[in-house]
PDB file of C-alpha atoms in Angstrom:
ATOM      1  CA  UNK Z 216      50.602  45.068 120.406  1.00 94.00           C
ATOM      2  CA  UNK Z 217      54.097  45.425 118.902  1.00 97.00           C
ATOM      3  CA  UNK Z 218      57.289  47.662 119.606  1.00 98.00           C
ATOM      4  CA  UNK Z 219      59.608  47.690 116.731  1.00 98.00           C
ATOM      5  CA  UNK Z 220      63.150  47.408 118.214  1.00 98.00           C
ATOM      6  CA  UNK Z 221      64.996  49.396 114.773  1.00 98.00           C
ATOM      7  CA  UNK Z 222      63.788  51.762 112.879  1.00 98.00           C
ATOM      8  CA  UNK Z 223      65.509  54.627 110.771  1.00 97.00           C
ATOM      9  CA  UNK Z 224      62.285  56.581 110.476  1.00 97.00           C
ATOM     10  CA  UNK Z 225      64.539  59.906 111.951  1.00 98.00           C
ATOM     11  CA  UNK Z 226      66.677  59.447 108.584  1.00 96.00           C
ATOM     12  CA  UNK Z 227      63.605  60.071 106.482  1.00 96.00           C
ATOM     13  CA  UNK Z 228      62.376  62.636 108.827  1.00 97.00           C
ATOM     14  CA  UNK Z 229      66.094  64.577 108.205  1.00 97.00           C
ATOM     15  CA  UNK Z 230      66.280  64.289 104.449  1.00 95.00           C
ATOM     16  CA  UNK Z 231      62.391  65.374 104.132  1.00 96.00           C
ATOM     17  CA  UNK Z 232      62.981  68.481 106.732  1.00 97.00           C
ATOM     18  CA  UNK Z 233      65.899  69.439 104.423  1.00 95.00           C
ATOM     19  CA  UNK Z 234      63.592  69.853 101.439  1.00 95.00           C
ATOM     20  CA  UNK Z 235      61.327  72.279 103.827  1.00 97.00           C
ATOM     21  CA  UNK Z 236      58.627  69.331 104.547  1.00 97.00           C
ATOM     22  CA  UNK Z 237      57.344  69.424 107.948  1.00 96.00           C
ATOM     23  CA  UNK Z 238      55.009  66.826 110.424  1.00 96.00           C
ATOM     24  CA  UNK Z 239      56.756  64.133 108.569  1.00 97.00           C
ATOM     25  CA  UNK Z 240      56.225  61.605 110.813  1.00 98.00           C
ATOM     26  CA  UNK Z 241      52.391  62.338 111.183  1.00 97.00           C
ATOM     27  CA  UNK Z 242      51.813  62.860 107.436  1.00 96.00           C
ATOM     28  CA  UNK Z 243      54.278  59.779 106.332  1.00 97.00           C
ATOM     29  CA  UNK Z 244      54.367  57.512 109.238  1.00 97.00           C
ATOM     30  CA  UNK Z 245      51.621  57.386 111.883  1.00 97.00           C
ATOM     31  CA  UNK Z 246      48.951  55.945 110.011  1.00 97.00           C
ATOM     32  CA  UNK Z 247      51.579  52.777 108.889  1.00 97.00           C
ATOM     33  CA  UNK Z 248      52.357  52.578 112.554  1.00 97.00           C
ATOM     34  CA  UNK Z 249      48.588  52.188 113.499  1.00 96.00           C
ATOM     35  CA  UNK Z 250      47.708  50.015 110.865  1.00 97.00           C
ATOM     36  CA  UNK Z 251      50.477  47.594 112.023  1.00 98.00           C
ATOM     37  CA  UNK Z 252      49.772  47.720 115.573  1.00 97.00           C
ATOM     38  CA  UNK Z 253      52.963  49.290 116.395  1.00 97.00           C
ATOM     39  CA  UNK Z 254      53.145  50.886 119.669  1.00 96.00           C
ATOM     40  CA  UNK Z 255      56.636  52.013 119.726  1.00 97.00           C
ATOM     41  CA  UNK Z 256      60.152  51.711 118.698  1.00 98.00           C
ATOM     42  CA  UNK Z 257      63.384  52.686 118.752  1.00 98.00           C
ATOM     43  CA  UNK Z 258      64.126  55.725 116.444  1.00 98.00           C
ATOM     44  CA  UNK Z 259      68.053  55.844 115.720  1.00 98.00           C
ATOM     45  CA  UNK Z 260      70.670  58.503 114.769  1.00 98.00           C
ATOM     46  CA  UNK Z 261      72.443  56.737 112.007  1.00 97.00           C
ATOM     47  CA  UNK Z 262      74.628  58.747 109.714  1.00 97.00           C
ATOM     48  CA  UNK Z 263      73.413  57.436 106.514  1.00 93.00           C
ATOM     49  CA  UNK Z 264      75.606  57.146 103.268  1.00 91.00           C
ATOM     50  CA  UNK Z 265      76.360  58.989 101.503  1.00 91.00           C
ATOM     51  CA  UNK Z 266      76.714  61.348 104.311  1.00 93.00           C
ATOM     52  CA  UNK Z 267      79.019  59.244 106.307  1.00 94.00           C
ATOM     53  CA  UNK Z 268      82.147  60.812 105.410  1.00 94.00           C
ATOM     54  CA  UNK Z 269      81.250  63.602 108.074  1.00 97.00           C
ATOM     55  CA  UNK Z 270      79.835  61.953 110.700  1.00 97.00           C
ATOM     56  CA  UNK Z 271      79.828  64.683 113.405  1.00 97.00           C
ATOM     57  CA  UNK Z 272      78.212  67.011 110.652  1.00 98.00           C
ATOM     58  CA  UNK Z 273      75.553  64.401 109.876  1.00 98.00           C
ATOM     59  CA  UNK Z 274      74.644  63.934 113.367  1.00 98.00           C
ATOM     60  CA  UNK Z 275      74.200  67.652 114.214  1.00 98.00           C
ATOM     61  CA  UNK Z 276      72.152  67.502 111.088  1.00 98.00           C
ATOM     62  CA  UNK Z 277      69.638  64.707 112.107  1.00 98.00           C
ATOM     63  CA  UNK Z 278      69.802  65.915 115.931  1.00 98.00           C
ATOM     64  CA  UNK Z 279      68.486  69.673 114.800  1.00 98.00           C
ATOM     65  CA  UNK Z 280      66.017  67.640 112.659  1.00 98.00           C
ATOM     66  CA  UNK Z 281      64.410  65.132 115.448  1.00 98.00           C
ATOM     67  CA  UNK Z 282      64.290  67.930 117.955  1.00 98.00           C
ATOM     68  CA  UNK Z 283      62.248  70.207 115.665  1.00 98.00           C
ATOM     69  CA  UNK Z 284      60.259  66.981 114.162  1.00 98.00           C
ATOM     70  CA  UNK Z 285      59.333  65.458 117.935  1.00 97.00           C
ATOM     71  CA  UNK Z 286      58.141  69.559 119.007  1.00 97.00           C
ATOM     72  CA  UNK Z 287      55.718  69.535 116.085  1.00 96.00           C
ATOM     73  CA  UNK Z 288      54.583  65.824 116.848  1.00 96.00           C
ATOM     74  CA  UNK Z 289      54.220  65.675 120.280  1.00 95.00           C
ATOM     75  CA  UNK Z 290      50.605  65.310 120.148  1.00 96.00           C
ATOM     76  CA  UNK Z 291      51.365  61.831 118.770  1.00 96.00           C
ATOM     77  CA  UNK Z 292      54.938  61.021 120.228  1.00 97.00           C
ATOM     78  CA  UNK Z 293      55.989  60.207 123.457  1.00 96.00           C
ATOM     79  CA  UNK Z 294      59.367  60.165 123.849  1.00 97.00           C
ATOM     80  CA  UNK Z 295      60.906  57.650 126.851  1.00 97.00           C
ATOM     81  CA  UNK Z 296      63.585  58.519 128.949  1.00 97.00           C
ATOM     82  CA  UNK Z 297      63.008  55.871 131.693  1.00 96.00           C
ATOM     83  CA  UNK Z 298      61.125  52.807 132.176  1.00 94.00           C
ATOM     84  CA  UNK Z 299      58.323  54.709 133.570  1.00 94.00           C
ATOM     85  CA  UNK Z 300      57.899  56.374 130.324  1.00 94.00           C
ATOM     86  CA  UNK Z 301      56.962  53.296 128.627  1.00 93.00           C
ATOM     87  CA  UNK Z 302      53.107  52.971 127.977  1.00 86.00           C
ATOM     88  CA  UNK Z 303      52.412  56.868 128.929  1.00 80.00           C
ATOM     89  CA  UNK Z 304      52.069  57.282 125.422  1.00 75.00           C
ATOM     90  CA  UNK Z 305      49.518  54.249 125.057  1.00 76.00           C
ATOM     91  CA  UNK Z 306      46.423  55.710 126.856  1.00 70.00           C
ATOM     92  CA  UNK Z 307      46.777  59.405 124.837  1.00 80.00           C
ATOM     93  CA  UNK Z 308      46.954  57.186 121.484  1.00 88.00           C
ATOM     94  CA  UNK Z 309      50.871  58.401 120.819  1.00 96.00           C
ATOM     95  CA  UNK Z 310      53.510  56.259 119.814  1.00 97.00           C
ATOM     96  CA  UNK Z 311      56.528  55.503 122.114  1.00 97.00           C
ATOM     97  CA  UNK Z 312      59.899  56.193 121.076  1.00 98.00           C
ATOM     98  CA  UNK Z 313      63.145  55.501 122.402  1.00 98.00           C
ATOM     99  CA  UNK Z 314      65.994  57.543 121.204  1.00 98.00           C
ATOM    100  CA  UNK Z 315      69.008  55.423 120.113  1.00 98.00           C
ATOM    101  CA  UNK Z 316      72.060  56.040 118.100  1.00 98.00           C
ATOM    102  CA  UNK Z 317      72.952  52.764 115.214  1.00 98.00           C
ATOM    103  CA  UNK Z 318      77.052  53.531 115.800  1.00 98.00           C
ATOM    104  CA  UNK Z 319      79.005  56.029 117.655  1.00 98.00           C
ATOM    105  CA  UNK Z 320      81.494  57.000 114.780  1.00 98.00           C
ATOM    106  CA  UNK Z 321      80.135  60.617 114.950  1.00 98.00           C
ATOM    107  CA  UNK Z 322      81.306  60.928 118.751  1.00 98.00           C
ATOM    108  CA  UNK Z 323      85.060  60.164 117.701  1.00 96.00           C
ATOM    109  CA  UNK Z 324      87.022  59.110 120.957  1.00 94.00           C
ATOM    110  CA  UNK Z 325      85.242  61.666 123.100  1.00 97.00           C
ATOM    111  CA  UNK Z 326      83.459  59.504 125.367  1.00 98.00           C
ATOM    112  CA  UNK Z 327      82.178  62.296 127.382  1.00 98.00           C
ATOM    113  CA  UNK Z 328      80.125  63.022 123.879  1.00 98.00           C
ATOM    114  CA  UNK Z 329      77.986  60.417 125.131  1.00 98.00           C
ATOM    115  CA  UNK Z 330      76.679  62.311 128.015  1.00 98.00           C
ATOM    116  CA  UNK Z 331      75.505  65.319 125.309  1.00 98.00           C
ATOM    117  CA  UNK Z 332      73.444  62.807 123.731  1.00 98.00           C
ATOM    118  CA  UNK Z 333      71.703  61.091 126.831  1.00 98.00           C
ATOM    119  CA  UNK Z 334      71.247  64.751 128.477  1.00 98.00           C
ATOM    120  CA  UNK Z 335      70.133  66.960 125.045  1.00 97.00           C
ATOM    121  CA  UNK Z 336      69.034  64.472 123.016  1.00 98.00           C
ATOM    122  CA  UNK Z 337      67.468  62.182 125.406  1.00 98.00           C
ATOM    123  CA  UNK Z 338      69.301  58.891 123.715  1.00 98.00           C
ATOM    124  CA  UNK Z 339      68.808  56.022 125.984  1.00 98.00           C
ATOM    125  CA  UNK Z 340      70.247  53.356 123.119  1.00 98.00           C
ATOM    126  CA  UNK Z 341      73.589  52.636 121.022  1.00 98.00           C
ATOM    127  CA  UNK Z 342      75.595  50.967 119.064  1.00 98.00           C
ATOM    128  CA  UNK Z 343      79.125  50.898 118.755  1.00 98.00           C
ATOM    129  CA  UNK Z 344      79.207  50.881 114.921  1.00 98.00           C
ATOM    130  CA  UNK Z 345      77.339  50.466 111.759  1.00 97.00           C
ATOM    131  CA  UNK Z 346      79.234  48.631 109.343  1.00 97.00           C
ATOM    132  CA  UNK Z 347      81.720  50.583 109.308  1.00 97.00           C
ATOM    133  CA  UNK Z 348      85.288  50.227 111.534  1.00 97.00           C
ATOM    134  CA  UNK Z 349      85.654  53.331 113.685  1.00 98.00           C
ATOM    135  CA  UNK Z 350      87.849  54.258 116.858  1.00 98.00           C
ATOM    136  CA  UNK Z 351      85.643  52.320 118.773  1.00 98.00           C
ATOM    137  CA  UNK Z 352      84.830  49.125 117.602  1.00 98.00           C
ATOM    138  CA  UNK Z 353      84.555  47.252 114.243  1.00 98.00           C
ATOM    139  CA  UNK Z 354      81.656  46.824 112.163  1.00 98.00           C
ATOM    140  CA  UNK Z 355      80.827  43.415 109.670  1.00 98.00           C
ATOM    141  CA  UNK Z 356      82.693  45.095 107.067  1.00 97.00           C
ATOM    142  CA  UNK Z 357      85.634  46.275 108.816  1.00 97.00           C
ATOM    143  CA  UNK Z 358      88.897  43.747 109.813  1.00 97.00           C
ATOM    144  CA  UNK Z 359      87.954  41.056 111.140  1.00 96.00           C
ATOM    145  CA  UNK Z 360      91.105  40.519 113.370  1.00 98.00           C
ATOM    146  CA  UNK Z 361      90.075  43.920 115.092  1.00 98.00           C
ATOM    147  CA  UNK Z 362      87.608  43.829 117.786  1.00 98.00           C
ATOM    148  CA  UNK Z 363      86.763  47.004 120.707  1.00 98.00           C
ATOM    149  CA  UNK Z 364      89.413  49.546 121.417  1.00 98.00           C
ATOM    150  CA  UNK Z 365      90.266  50.806 124.936  1.00 98.00           C
ATOM    151  CA  UNK Z 366      88.187  53.681 123.991  1.00 98.00           C
ATOM    152  CA  UNK Z 367      85.270  51.176 122.742  1.00 98.00           C
ATOM    153  CA  UNK Z 368      85.745  49.480 126.008  1.00 98.00           C
ATOM    154  CA  UNK Z 369      85.296  52.843 128.112  1.00 98.00           C
ATOM    155  CA  UNK Z 370      82.171  53.688 125.893  1.00 98.00           C
ATOM    156  CA  UNK Z 371      80.621  50.313 126.977  1.00 98.00           C
ATOM    157  CA  UNK Z 372      81.178  51.393 130.367  1.00 98.00           C
ATOM    158  CA  UNK Z 373      79.894  54.884 130.000  1.00 98.00           C
ATOM    159  CA  UNK Z 374      76.571  53.651 128.277  1.00 98.00           C
ATOM    160  CA  UNK Z 375      76.227  51.291 131.589  1.00 98.00           C
ATOM    161  CA  UNK Z 376      76.811  54.089 133.971  1.00 98.00           C
ATOM    162  CA  UNK Z 377      74.520  56.135 132.115  1.00 98.00           C
ATOM    163  CA  UNK Z 378      71.805  52.744 131.952  1.00 98.00           C
ATOM    164  CA  UNK Z 379      71.530  53.025 128.084  1.00 98.00           C
ATOM    165  CA  UNK Z 380      70.971  49.963 126.463  1.00 98.00           C
ATOM    166  CA  UNK Z 381      73.712  48.587 124.648  1.00 98.00           C
ATOM    167  CA  UNK Z 382      73.055  46.956 121.113  1.00 98.00           C
ATOM    168  CA  UNK Z 383      75.684  44.729 119.760  1.00 98.00           C
ATOM    169  CA  UNK Z 384      73.954  44.932 115.951  1.00 98.00           C
ATOM    170  CA  UNK Z 385      76.245  45.420 112.961  1.00 98.00           C
ATOM    171  CA  UNK Z 386      79.610  44.546 115.091  1.00 98.00           C
ATOM    172  CA  UNK Z 387      82.103  41.997 113.644  1.00 98.00           C
ATOM    173  CA  UNK Z 388      82.663  38.710 115.891  1.00 98.00           C
ATOM    174  CA  UNK Z 389      85.663  39.402 117.452  1.00 98.00           C
ATOM    175  CA  UNK Z 390      83.969  43.280 118.834  1.00 98.00           C
ATOM    176  CA  UNK Z 391      80.766  41.213 119.718  1.00 98.00           C
ATOM    177  CA  UNK Z 392      82.858  38.766 122.070  1.00 98.00           C
ATOM    178  CA  UNK Z 393      84.966  41.654 123.971  1.00 98.00           C
ATOM    179  CA  UNK Z 394      81.930  43.636 124.245  1.00 98.00           C
ATOM    180  CA  UNK Z 395      79.984  40.750 125.729  1.00 98.00           C
ATOM    181  CA  UNK Z 396      83.426  40.203 128.069  1.00 98.00           C
ATOM    182  CA  UNK Z 397      83.272  44.288 128.917  1.00 98.00           C
ATOM    183  CA  UNK Z 398      79.580  44.518 129.664  1.00 98.00           C
ATOM    184  CA  UNK Z 399      77.549  43.885 132.855  1.00 97.00           C
ATOM    185  CA  UNK Z 400      74.503  44.476 131.925  1.00 97.00           C
ATOM    186  CA  UNK Z 401      71.853  42.674 129.406  1.00 98.00           C
ATOM    187  CA  UNK Z 402      72.695  43.831 126.081  1.00 98.00           C
ATOM    188  CA  UNK Z 403      70.393  43.446 122.571  1.00 98.00           C
ATOM    189  CA  UNK Z 404      70.639  42.776 119.062  1.00 98.00           C
ATOM    190  CA  UNK Z 405      67.787  45.204 117.703  1.00 98.00           C
ATOM    191  CA  UNK Z 406      68.247  43.814 114.133  1.00 98.00           C
ATOM    192  CA  UNK Z 407      69.867  40.535 113.413  1.00 98.00           C
ATOM    193  CA  UNK Z 408      68.753  37.232 112.424  1.00 98.00           C
ATOM    194  CA  UNK Z 409      69.876  33.482 113.163  1.00 98.00           C
ATOM    195  CA  UNK Z 410      73.278  32.540 111.009  1.00 98.00           C
ATOM    196  CA  UNK Z 411      72.420  29.047 111.006  1.00 98.00           C
ATOM    197  CA  UNK Z 412      69.328  29.521 108.948  1.00 98.00           C
ATOM    198  CA  UNK Z 413      71.275  32.690 106.846  1.00 98.00           C
ATOM    199  CA  UNK Z 414      75.105  32.608 106.629  1.00 98.00           C
ATOM    200  CA  UNK Z 415      75.766  36.436 106.352  1.00 98.00           C
ATOM    201  CA  UNK Z 416      77.985  38.342 108.468  1.00 97.00           C
ATOM    202  CA  UNK Z 417      75.521  40.174 109.818  1.00 98.00           C
ATOM    203  CA  UNK Z 418      73.578  37.397 111.285  1.00 98.00           C
ATOM    204  CA  UNK Z 419      74.733  35.633 114.739  1.00 98.00           C
ATOM    205  CA  UNK Z 420      75.741  32.522 115.057  1.00 98.00           C
ATOM    206  CA  UNK Z 421      74.434  29.922 117.492  1.00 98.00           C
ATOM    207  CA  UNK Z 422      76.942  30.757 120.240  1.00 98.00           C
ATOM    208  CA  UNK Z 423      76.691  34.439 120.229  1.00 98.00           C
ATOM    209  CA  UNK Z 424      72.634  34.065 120.291  1.00 98.00           C
ATOM    210  CA  UNK Z 425      73.261  31.942 123.589  1.00 98.00           C
ATOM    211  CA  UNK Z 426      75.431  34.595 124.867  1.00 98.00           C
ATOM    212  CA  UNK Z 427      72.768  37.434 124.738  1.00 98.00           C
ATOM    213  CA  UNK Z 428      70.343  35.412 126.121  1.00 98.00           C
ATOM    214  CA  UNK Z 429      72.616  34.543 128.929  1.00 98.00           C
ATOM    215  CA  UNK Z 430      73.069  38.101 129.427  1.00 98.00           C
ATOM    216  CA  UNK Z 431      69.469  38.599 130.095  1.00 98.00           C
ATOM    217  CA  UNK Z 432      69.047  40.038 126.753  1.00 98.00           C
ATOM    218  CA  UNK Z 433      66.922  39.819 123.458  1.00 99.00           C
ATOM    219  CA  UNK Z 434      67.399  39.427 119.986  1.00 99.00           C
ATOM    220  CA  UNK Z 435      65.313  41.537 117.511  1.00 98.00           C
ATOM    221  CA  UNK Z 436      64.462  39.651 114.457  1.00 98.00           C
ATOM    222  CA  UNK Z 437      65.079  41.964 111.011  1.00 98.00           C
ATOM    223  CA  UNK Z 438      62.938  41.581 107.957  1.00 98.00           C
ATOM    224  CA  UNK Z 439      65.815  42.605 105.514  1.00 96.00           C
ATOM    225  CA  UNK Z 440      65.491  39.729 102.735  1.00 96.00           C
ATOM    226  CA  UNK Z 441      69.286  38.957 102.560  1.00 96.00           C
ATOM    227  CA  UNK Z 442      69.394  38.337 106.069  1.00 98.00           C
ATOM    228  CA  UNK Z 443      66.216  36.049 106.061  1.00 98.00           C
ATOM    229  CA  UNK Z 444      67.277  33.872 103.827  1.00 98.00           C
ATOM    230  CA  UNK Z 445      69.701  33.162 100.716  1.00 96.00           C
ATOM    231  CA  UNK Z 446      66.755  31.374  98.879  1.00 97.00           C
ATOM    232  CA  UNK Z 447      64.444  34.068  97.181  1.00 95.00           C
ATOM    233  CA  UNK Z 448      61.607  31.627  97.976  1.00 96.00           C
ATOM    234  CA  UNK Z 449      62.120  31.785 101.544  1.00 97.00           C
ATOM    235  CA  UNK Z 450      62.661  35.892 101.615  1.00 97.00           C
ATOM    236  CA  UNK Z 451      58.970  36.678 102.844  1.00 98.00           C
ATOM    237  CA  UNK Z 452      57.007  36.494 105.969  1.00 98.00           C
ATOM    238  CA  UNK Z 453      57.167  32.439 106.459  1.00 98.00           C
ATOM    239  CA  UNK Z 454      60.881  32.465 106.493  1.00 98.00           C
ATOM    240  CA  UNK Z 455      61.206  35.841 108.993  1.00 98.00           C
ATOM    241  CA  UNK Z 456      59.104  33.430 111.297  1.00 98.00           C
ATOM    242  CA  UNK Z 457      60.867  30.533 110.775  1.00 98.00           C
ATOM    243  CA  UNK Z 458      64.102  32.584 112.252  1.00 98.00           C
ATOM    244  CA  UNK Z 459      61.804  32.871 115.437  1.00 98.00           C
ATOM    245  CA  UNK Z 460      61.182  29.345 115.673  1.00 98.00           C
ATOM    246  CA  UNK Z 461      64.558  28.541 115.432  1.00 98.00           C
ATOM    247  CA  UNK Z 462      65.589  30.897 118.297  1.00 98.00           C
ATOM    248  CA  UNK Z 463      62.763  29.575 120.256  1.00 98.00           C
ATOM    249  CA  UNK Z 464      64.326  26.118 120.401  1.00 98.00           C
ATOM    250  CA  UNK Z 465      67.750  27.347 120.748  1.00 98.00           C
ATOM    251  CA  UNK Z 466      67.531  29.993 123.405  1.00 98.00           C
ATOM    252  CA  UNK Z 467      63.616  30.416 124.335  1.00 98.00           C
ATOM    253  CA  UNK Z 468      60.814  32.737 123.102  1.00 98.00           C
ATOM    254  CA  UNK Z 469      61.981  34.652 126.410  1.00 98.00           C
ATOM    255  CA  UNK Z 470      64.712  36.215 124.227  1.00 98.00           C
ATOM    256  CA  UNK Z 471      63.164  37.127 120.986  1.00 99.00           C
ATOM    257  CA  UNK Z 472      62.283  40.340 120.102  1.00 98.00           C
ATOM    258  CA  UNK Z 473      61.353  42.390 116.507  1.00 98.00           C
ATOM    259  CA  UNK Z 474      63.435  44.747 114.915  1.00 98.00           C
ATOM    260  CA  UNK Z 475      62.011  44.840 111.631  1.00 98.00           C
ATOM    261  CA  UNK Z 476      64.486  47.440 110.038  1.00 97.00           C
ATOM    262  CA  UNK Z 477      61.438  48.586 107.444  1.00 97.00           C
ATOM    263  CA  UNK Z 478      63.345  50.272 104.147  1.00 88.00           C
ATOM    264  CA  UNK Z 479      60.407  51.808 102.265  1.00 83.00           C
ATOM    265  CA  UNK Z 480      61.372  55.325 102.996  1.00 81.00           C
ATOM    266  CA  UNK Z 481      64.807  55.043 102.655  1.00 78.00           C
ATOM    267  CA  UNK Z 482      66.711  57.257  99.859  1.00 74.00           C
ATOM    268  CA  UNK Z 483      67.643  55.306  96.630  1.00 68.00           C
ATOM    269  CA  UNK Z 484      71.253  56.793  97.119  1.00 67.00           C
ATOM    270  CA  UNK Z 485      71.219  55.182 100.546  1.00 71.00           C
ATOM    271  CA  UNK Z 486      69.750  52.139  99.873  1.00 66.00           C
ATOM    272  CA  UNK Z 487      72.170  51.101  97.188  1.00 67.00           C
ATOM    273  CA  UNK Z 488      75.200  51.480  99.596  1.00 67.00           C
ATOM    274  CA  UNK Z 489      74.078  47.879 101.272  1.00 70.00           C
ATOM    275  CA  UNK Z 490      71.380  46.378  98.632  1.00 63.00           C
ATOM    276  CA  UNK Z 491      71.292  46.160  95.289  1.00 62.00           C
ATOM    277  CA  UNK Z 492      67.602  46.170  95.516  1.00 63.00           C
ATOM    278  CA  UNK Z 493      66.321  49.854  95.871  1.00 49.00           C
ATOM    279  CA  UNK Z 494      62.890  49.496  95.560  1.00 64.00           C
ATOM    280  CA  UNK Z 495      62.126  47.771  98.885  1.00 65.00           C
ATOM    281  CA  UNK Z 496      64.318  45.446 100.292  1.00 86.00           C
ATOM    282  CA  UNK Z 497      62.495  44.136 103.053  1.00 95.00           C
ATOM    283  CA  UNK Z 498      60.772  40.427 102.997  1.00 97.00           C
ATOM    284  CA  UNK Z 499      57.407  39.787 101.364  1.00 95.00           C
ATOM    285  CA  UNK Z 500      54.574  40.873 103.581  1.00 96.00           C
ATOM    286  CA  UNK Z 501      56.998  42.540 106.017  1.00 97.00           C
ATOM    287  CA  UNK Z 502      57.727  45.899 103.534  1.00 96.00           C
ATOM    288  CA  UNK Z 503      56.639  48.643 106.212  1.00 97.00           C
ATOM    289  CA  UNK Z 504      55.111  49.739 109.320  1.00 98.00           C
ATOM    290  CA  UNK Z 505      51.931  48.846 108.203  1.00 98.00           C
ATOM    291  CA  UNK Z 506      52.341  44.924 107.877  1.00 98.00           C
ATOM    292  CA  UNK Z 507      53.777  44.620 111.303  1.00 98.00           C
ATOM    293  CA  UNK Z 508      50.958  42.984 112.561  1.00 98.00           C
ATOM    294  CA  UNK Z 509      51.412  40.061 110.004  1.00 98.00           C
ATOM    295  CA  UNK Z 510      53.960  38.372 112.226  1.00 98.00           C
ATOM    296  CA  UNK Z 511      51.305  38.130 115.215  1.00 98.00           C
ATOM    297  CA  UNK Z 512      49.125  36.386 112.702  1.00 98.00           C
ATOM    298  CA  UNK Z 513      51.637  34.112 111.636  1.00 98.00           C
ATOM    299  CA  UNK Z 514      52.639  32.766 115.195  1.00 98.00           C
ATOM    300  CA  UNK Z 515      49.160  32.250 116.153  1.00 98.00           C
ATOM    301  CA  UNK Z 516      48.675  30.027 112.764  1.00 98.00           C
ATOM    302  CA  UNK Z 517      51.888  28.217 113.868  1.00 98.00           C
ATOM    303  CA  UNK Z 518      50.195  27.563 117.512  1.00 98.00           C
ATOM    304  CA  UNK Z 519      52.381  30.032 119.574  1.00 98.00           C
ATOM    305  CA  UNK Z 520      50.485  30.945 122.920  1.00 98.00           C
ATOM    306  CA  UNK Z 521      48.921  34.371 123.374  1.00 98.00           C
ATOM    307  CA  UNK Z 522      51.048  34.931 126.478  1.00 98.00           C
ATOM    308  CA  UNK Z 523      54.464  33.854 124.174  1.00 98.00           C
ATOM    309  CA  UNK Z 524      53.263  36.139 121.288  1.00 98.00           C
ATOM    310  CA  UNK Z 525      53.089  39.244 123.501  1.00 98.00           C
ATOM    311  CA  UNK Z 526      56.474  38.259 125.140  1.00 98.00           C
ATOM    312  CA  UNK Z 527      57.920  38.424 121.698  1.00 98.00           C
ATOM    313  CA  UNK Z 528      56.029  41.247 120.403  1.00 98.00           C
ATOM    314  CA  UNK Z 529      56.622  43.821 123.283  1.00 98.00           C
ATOM    315  CA  UNK Z 530      57.256  42.101 126.931  1.00 98.00           C
ATOM    316  CA  UNK Z 531      60.610  40.767 126.413  1.00 98.00           C
ATOM    317  CA  UNK Z 532      61.906  43.992 125.202  1.00 98.00           C
ATOM    318  CA  UNK Z 533      59.985  45.887 127.844  1.00 97.00           C
ATOM    319  CA  UNK Z 534      61.663  43.435 130.627  1.00 98.00           C
ATOM    320  CA  UNK Z 535      65.545  44.721 129.359  1.00 98.00           C
ATOM    321  CA  UNK Z 536      64.022  48.141 129.170  1.00 98.00           C
ATOM    322  CA  UNK Z 537      62.995  48.011 132.955  1.00 97.00           C
ATOM    323  CA  UNK Z 538      66.274  46.389 133.845  1.00 97.00           C
ATOM    324  CA  UNK Z 539      68.284  48.604 131.989  1.00 97.00           C
ATOM    325  CA  UNK Z 540      67.015  52.261 131.847  1.00 95.00           C
ATOM    326  CA  UNK Z 541      66.040  52.637 135.843  1.00 82.00           C
TER     327      UNK Z 541
END
């Protein structure tokens, strides 16, 4: 079974519910999860372009949509509020969903707002930024000399006090190291790859990868073509698994997981804000949740042991959740 550490499914749910559709997860996503052997995922609240000009308003829209959707789909979704909830969905043929936040631009400098999302929305995961520069920290498209602010450091401490998973994906390098020097628990990079194989800002240097592993955390491999390779011939499943090989040698299989970042359902206007491919910018043979199990098959072809495959597909992230979500 596979746990996907990053999904923007709530974005699709919000857009479709605003068009008066219902049961979006059941009608558009559930079968893909089943076909791909995906047992669970972190579903994020993401302030998607072009709605990022008013983050608080957009966050409220997403929260309203996700609450209605989760209520309608409680027969197929199990919301994870503590580690003890992991696996409860499996035995009832439900998908385990950890509610997360991809960036905290919507809280401004109101750190207490994190408690609202923890208590009322049941969020158990957060990163400080998407690509943007905000009151808390700086994303990869912001000033490279700007890191975490004092409010950002307070946000990290609040997340840890609440036993929420802290995610470093999308931070610029200075913010990354500021966060690592502030955090005291394992951190994750939910959807980032190795910069040594694909030198883009969203990927992580060897030193960053080692720091995440030293924290006890994990790195989720991202299937976005531009983060897998600059060579179009390697923008495929094999190129994706090359990153797993590289990280296994560098930091060990105990610190690798999967964060596919599927875009097959993302609106074209949103996709165009970060990708020139508005059809499907993910690598060949990893273009929807239904393809997820292709990674397992490729790892077997490369001679990975079943125990190590289980670690990469779900056990490593479960270990972090057991440590953090207690």
